[in-house]
Coordinates of C-alpha atoms in Angstrom, one line a residue:
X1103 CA 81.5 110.7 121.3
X1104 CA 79.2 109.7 124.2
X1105 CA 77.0 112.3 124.2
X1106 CA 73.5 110.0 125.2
X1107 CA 71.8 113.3 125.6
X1108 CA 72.3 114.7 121.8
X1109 CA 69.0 114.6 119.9
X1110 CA 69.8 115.9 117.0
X1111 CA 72.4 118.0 114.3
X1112 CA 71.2 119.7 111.7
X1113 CA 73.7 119.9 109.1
X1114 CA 71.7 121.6 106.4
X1115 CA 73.9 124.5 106.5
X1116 CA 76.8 123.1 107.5
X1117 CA 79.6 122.1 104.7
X1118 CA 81.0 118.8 106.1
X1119 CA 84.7 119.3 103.7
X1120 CA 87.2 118.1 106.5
X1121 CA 89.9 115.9 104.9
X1122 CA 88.9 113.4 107.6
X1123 CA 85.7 112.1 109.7
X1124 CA 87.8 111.4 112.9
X1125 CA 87.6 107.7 114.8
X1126 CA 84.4 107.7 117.0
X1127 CA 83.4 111.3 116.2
X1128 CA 79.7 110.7 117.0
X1129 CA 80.2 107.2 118.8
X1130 CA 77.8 106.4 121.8
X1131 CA 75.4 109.2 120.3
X1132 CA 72.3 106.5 120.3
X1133 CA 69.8 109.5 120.3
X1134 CA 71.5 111.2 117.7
X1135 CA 69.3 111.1 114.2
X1136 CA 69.9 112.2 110.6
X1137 CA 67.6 112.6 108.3
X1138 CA 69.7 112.6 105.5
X1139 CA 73.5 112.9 105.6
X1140 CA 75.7 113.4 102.6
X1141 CA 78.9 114.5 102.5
X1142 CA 81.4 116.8 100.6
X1143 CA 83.6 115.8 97.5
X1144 CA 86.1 117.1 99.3
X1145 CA 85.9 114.5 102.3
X1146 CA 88.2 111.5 102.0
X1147 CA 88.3 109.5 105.0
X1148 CA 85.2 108.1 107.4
X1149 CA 87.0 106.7 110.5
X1150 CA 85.8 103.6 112.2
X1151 CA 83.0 103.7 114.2
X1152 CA 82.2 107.4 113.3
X1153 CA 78.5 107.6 113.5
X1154 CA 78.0 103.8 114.7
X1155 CA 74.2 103.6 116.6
X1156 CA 73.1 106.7 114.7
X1157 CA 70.2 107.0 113.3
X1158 CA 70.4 108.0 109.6
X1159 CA 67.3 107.9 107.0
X1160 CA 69.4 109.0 104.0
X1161 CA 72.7 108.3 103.6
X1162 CA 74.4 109.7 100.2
X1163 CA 77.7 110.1 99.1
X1164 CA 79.5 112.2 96.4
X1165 CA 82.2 111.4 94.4
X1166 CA 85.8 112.4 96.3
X1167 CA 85.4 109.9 100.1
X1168 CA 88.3 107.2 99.3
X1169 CA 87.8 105.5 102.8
X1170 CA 85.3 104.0 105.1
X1171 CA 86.3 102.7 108.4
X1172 CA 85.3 99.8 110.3
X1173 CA 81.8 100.2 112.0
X1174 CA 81.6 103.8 110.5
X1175 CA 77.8 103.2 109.6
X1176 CA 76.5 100.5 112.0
X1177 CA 73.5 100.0 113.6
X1178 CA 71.1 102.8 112.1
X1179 CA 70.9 103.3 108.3
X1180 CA 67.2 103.4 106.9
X1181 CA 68.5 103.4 103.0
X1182 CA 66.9 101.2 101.0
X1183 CA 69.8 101.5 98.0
X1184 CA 73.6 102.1 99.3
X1185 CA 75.4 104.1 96.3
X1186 CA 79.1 104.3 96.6
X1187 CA 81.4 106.4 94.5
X1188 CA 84.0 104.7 91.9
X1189 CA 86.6 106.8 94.1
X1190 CA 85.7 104.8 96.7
X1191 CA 89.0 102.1 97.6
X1192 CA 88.4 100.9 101.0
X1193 CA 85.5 99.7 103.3
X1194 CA 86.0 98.2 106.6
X1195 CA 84.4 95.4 108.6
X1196 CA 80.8 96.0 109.6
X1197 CA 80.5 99.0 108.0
X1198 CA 77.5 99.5 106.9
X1199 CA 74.5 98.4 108.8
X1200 CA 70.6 99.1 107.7
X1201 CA 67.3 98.1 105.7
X1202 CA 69.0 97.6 102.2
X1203 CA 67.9 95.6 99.5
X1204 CA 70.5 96.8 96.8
X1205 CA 74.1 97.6 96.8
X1206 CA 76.2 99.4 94.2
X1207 CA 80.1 98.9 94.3
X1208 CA 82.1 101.0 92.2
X1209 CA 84.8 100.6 89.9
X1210 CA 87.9 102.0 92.2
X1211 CA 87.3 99.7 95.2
X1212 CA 90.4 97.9 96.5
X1213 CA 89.7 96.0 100.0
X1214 CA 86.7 94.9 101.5
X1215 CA 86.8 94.3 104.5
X1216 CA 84.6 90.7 106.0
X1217 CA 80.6 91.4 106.8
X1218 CA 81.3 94.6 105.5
X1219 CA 77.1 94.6 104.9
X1220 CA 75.0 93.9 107.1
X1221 CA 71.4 94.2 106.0
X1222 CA 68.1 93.1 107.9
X1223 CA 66.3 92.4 104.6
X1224 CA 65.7 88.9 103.5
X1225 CA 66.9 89.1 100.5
X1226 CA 68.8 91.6 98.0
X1227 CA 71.0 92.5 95.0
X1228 CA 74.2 93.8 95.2
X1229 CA 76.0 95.1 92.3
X1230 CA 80.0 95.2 91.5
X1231 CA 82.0 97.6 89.0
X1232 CA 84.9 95.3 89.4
X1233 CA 86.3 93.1 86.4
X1234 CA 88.7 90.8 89.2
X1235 CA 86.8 89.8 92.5
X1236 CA 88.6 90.9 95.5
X1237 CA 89.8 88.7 98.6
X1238 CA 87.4 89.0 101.7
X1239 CA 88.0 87.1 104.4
X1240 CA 84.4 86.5 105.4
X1241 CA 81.1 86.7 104.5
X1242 CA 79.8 90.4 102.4
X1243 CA 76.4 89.9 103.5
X1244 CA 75.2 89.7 107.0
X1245 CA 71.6 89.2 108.7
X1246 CA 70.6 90.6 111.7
X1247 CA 71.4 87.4 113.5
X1248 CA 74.9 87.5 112.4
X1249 CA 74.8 85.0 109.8
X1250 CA 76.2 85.1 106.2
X1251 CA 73.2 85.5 104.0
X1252 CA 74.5 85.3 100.5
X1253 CA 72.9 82.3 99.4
X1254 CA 69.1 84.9 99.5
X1255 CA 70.9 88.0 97.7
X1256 CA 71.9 88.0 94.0
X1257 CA 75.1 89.4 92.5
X1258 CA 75.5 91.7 89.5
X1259 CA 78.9 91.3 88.0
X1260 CA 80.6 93.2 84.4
X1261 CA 79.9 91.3 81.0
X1262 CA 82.3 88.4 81.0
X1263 CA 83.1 87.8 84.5
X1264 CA 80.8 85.1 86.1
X1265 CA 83.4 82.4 85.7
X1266 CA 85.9 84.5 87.7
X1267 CA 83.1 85.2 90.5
X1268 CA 81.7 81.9 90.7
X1269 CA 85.1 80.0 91.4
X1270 CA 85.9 82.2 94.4
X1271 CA 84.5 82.8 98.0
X1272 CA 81.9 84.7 99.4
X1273 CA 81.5 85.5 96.0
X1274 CA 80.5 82.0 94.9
X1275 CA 77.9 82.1 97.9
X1276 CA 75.6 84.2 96.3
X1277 CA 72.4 82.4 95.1
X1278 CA 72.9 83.7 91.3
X1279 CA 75.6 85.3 89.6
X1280 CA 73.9 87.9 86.7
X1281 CA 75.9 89.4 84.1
X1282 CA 75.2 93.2 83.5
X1283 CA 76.2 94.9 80.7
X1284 CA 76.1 98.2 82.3
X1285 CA 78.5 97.5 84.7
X1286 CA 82.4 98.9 84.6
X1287 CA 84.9 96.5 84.8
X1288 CA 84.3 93.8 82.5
X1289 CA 86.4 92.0 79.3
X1290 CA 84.5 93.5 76.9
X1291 CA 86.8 96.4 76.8
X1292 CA 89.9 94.1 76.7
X1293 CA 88.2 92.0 73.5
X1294 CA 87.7 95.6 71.8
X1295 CA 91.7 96.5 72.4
X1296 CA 93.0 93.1 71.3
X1297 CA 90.6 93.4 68.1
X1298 CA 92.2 96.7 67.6
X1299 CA 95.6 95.3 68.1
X1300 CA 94.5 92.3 65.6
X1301 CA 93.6 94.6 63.0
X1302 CA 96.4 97.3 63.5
X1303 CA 98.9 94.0 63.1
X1304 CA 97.2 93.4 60.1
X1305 CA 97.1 96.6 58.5
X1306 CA 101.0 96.8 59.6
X1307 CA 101.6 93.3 57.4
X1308 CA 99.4 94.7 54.5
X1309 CA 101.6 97.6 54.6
X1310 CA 104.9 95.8 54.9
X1311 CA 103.7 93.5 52.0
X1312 CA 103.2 96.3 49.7
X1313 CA 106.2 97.9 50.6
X1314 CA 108.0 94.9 49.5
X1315 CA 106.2 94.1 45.9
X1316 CA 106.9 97.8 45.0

């Protein structure tokens, strides 16, 4: 934290499986530059502010990290697409903060926390593997002048969940609400089970009906 002197850490040989990525680990490193940086499966926590002002050109992440914290990524992401895992459940305020144009969610995210994006693109799409919208309190998408910028990005939402997005805020922002069939999360599932149900009920009464005339 605070090292202004620190150029660079190569981490190509270096297995990053601590439980945790402690608060403010690389803080105040503005020099500091990644050309990629990925992280184990084993990882489960980013702490706020962890590599905020450093300079990363590729961020990945694996299945396994369950946390982000507040202002882990700001201030120096160069990724074009931010991936997350499905075993991904919470991201903090500010979070992420780069040259993205698309955003993937995944299916096991639980709190979001308000201008959790902040993106110095014009416009983008961002992408949700989440059935039920989740309560933000705030804008998802910020620009560089610290403005929600929703209404120039489009959302990606499961099969049978526009209603759902449309009637709630920030999600109702968005300039377009696009159902993807690809997505996780969606009703489609839910119809199949109940049809299942429907037709085990029936079979049951068929059963029961013949039972009875014999």
């Amino acid at each position: 934290e605070g090292c202004s002197s620190l150029l660079s850490l190569d981490l190509s040989n270096f297995d990053l499986t601590a439980v945790t990525t402690a608060d403010n680990m690389f803080s105040g490193c503005e020099k500091l530059s990644f050309n990629s940086l990925s992280f184990s499966e084993c990882l489960r926590t980013i702490g706020n502010n962890a590599f905020i002002s450093c300079s990363v050109g590729d961020l990945k992440f694996d299945e396994g990290v369950e946390s982000i914290g507040h202002g882990a990524f700001a201030g120096g992401l160069s990724n074009k697409e931010l991936i997350l895992p499905n075993t991904l459940k919470s991201i903090g305020s500010l979070a992420f903060d780069g040259g993205f144009s698309k955003i993937v969610l995944g299916a096991g995210l639980q709190e979001l926390g308000a201008n959790a994006f902040v993106s110095s693109t014009k416009s983008g799409k961002l992408y949700v593997n989440i059935g039920t919208p989740l309560v933000v309190d705030g804008n998802l998408i910020y620009d560089i002048n610290g403005y929600g910028n929703e209404k120039n990005w489009t959302l990606y939402v499961p099969k049978g969940c526009t209603s759902a997005y449309s009637k709630q805020s920030p999600w109702s922002k968005f300039k377009a609400i696009v159902e993807d069939e690809e997505l996780y999360g969606g009703k489609e599932n839910d119809d199949e089970n109940d049809d299942n149900e429907n037709d085990d009920e029936e079979d049951n009464e068929k059963k029961e009906n013949v039972d009875y005339r014999n």
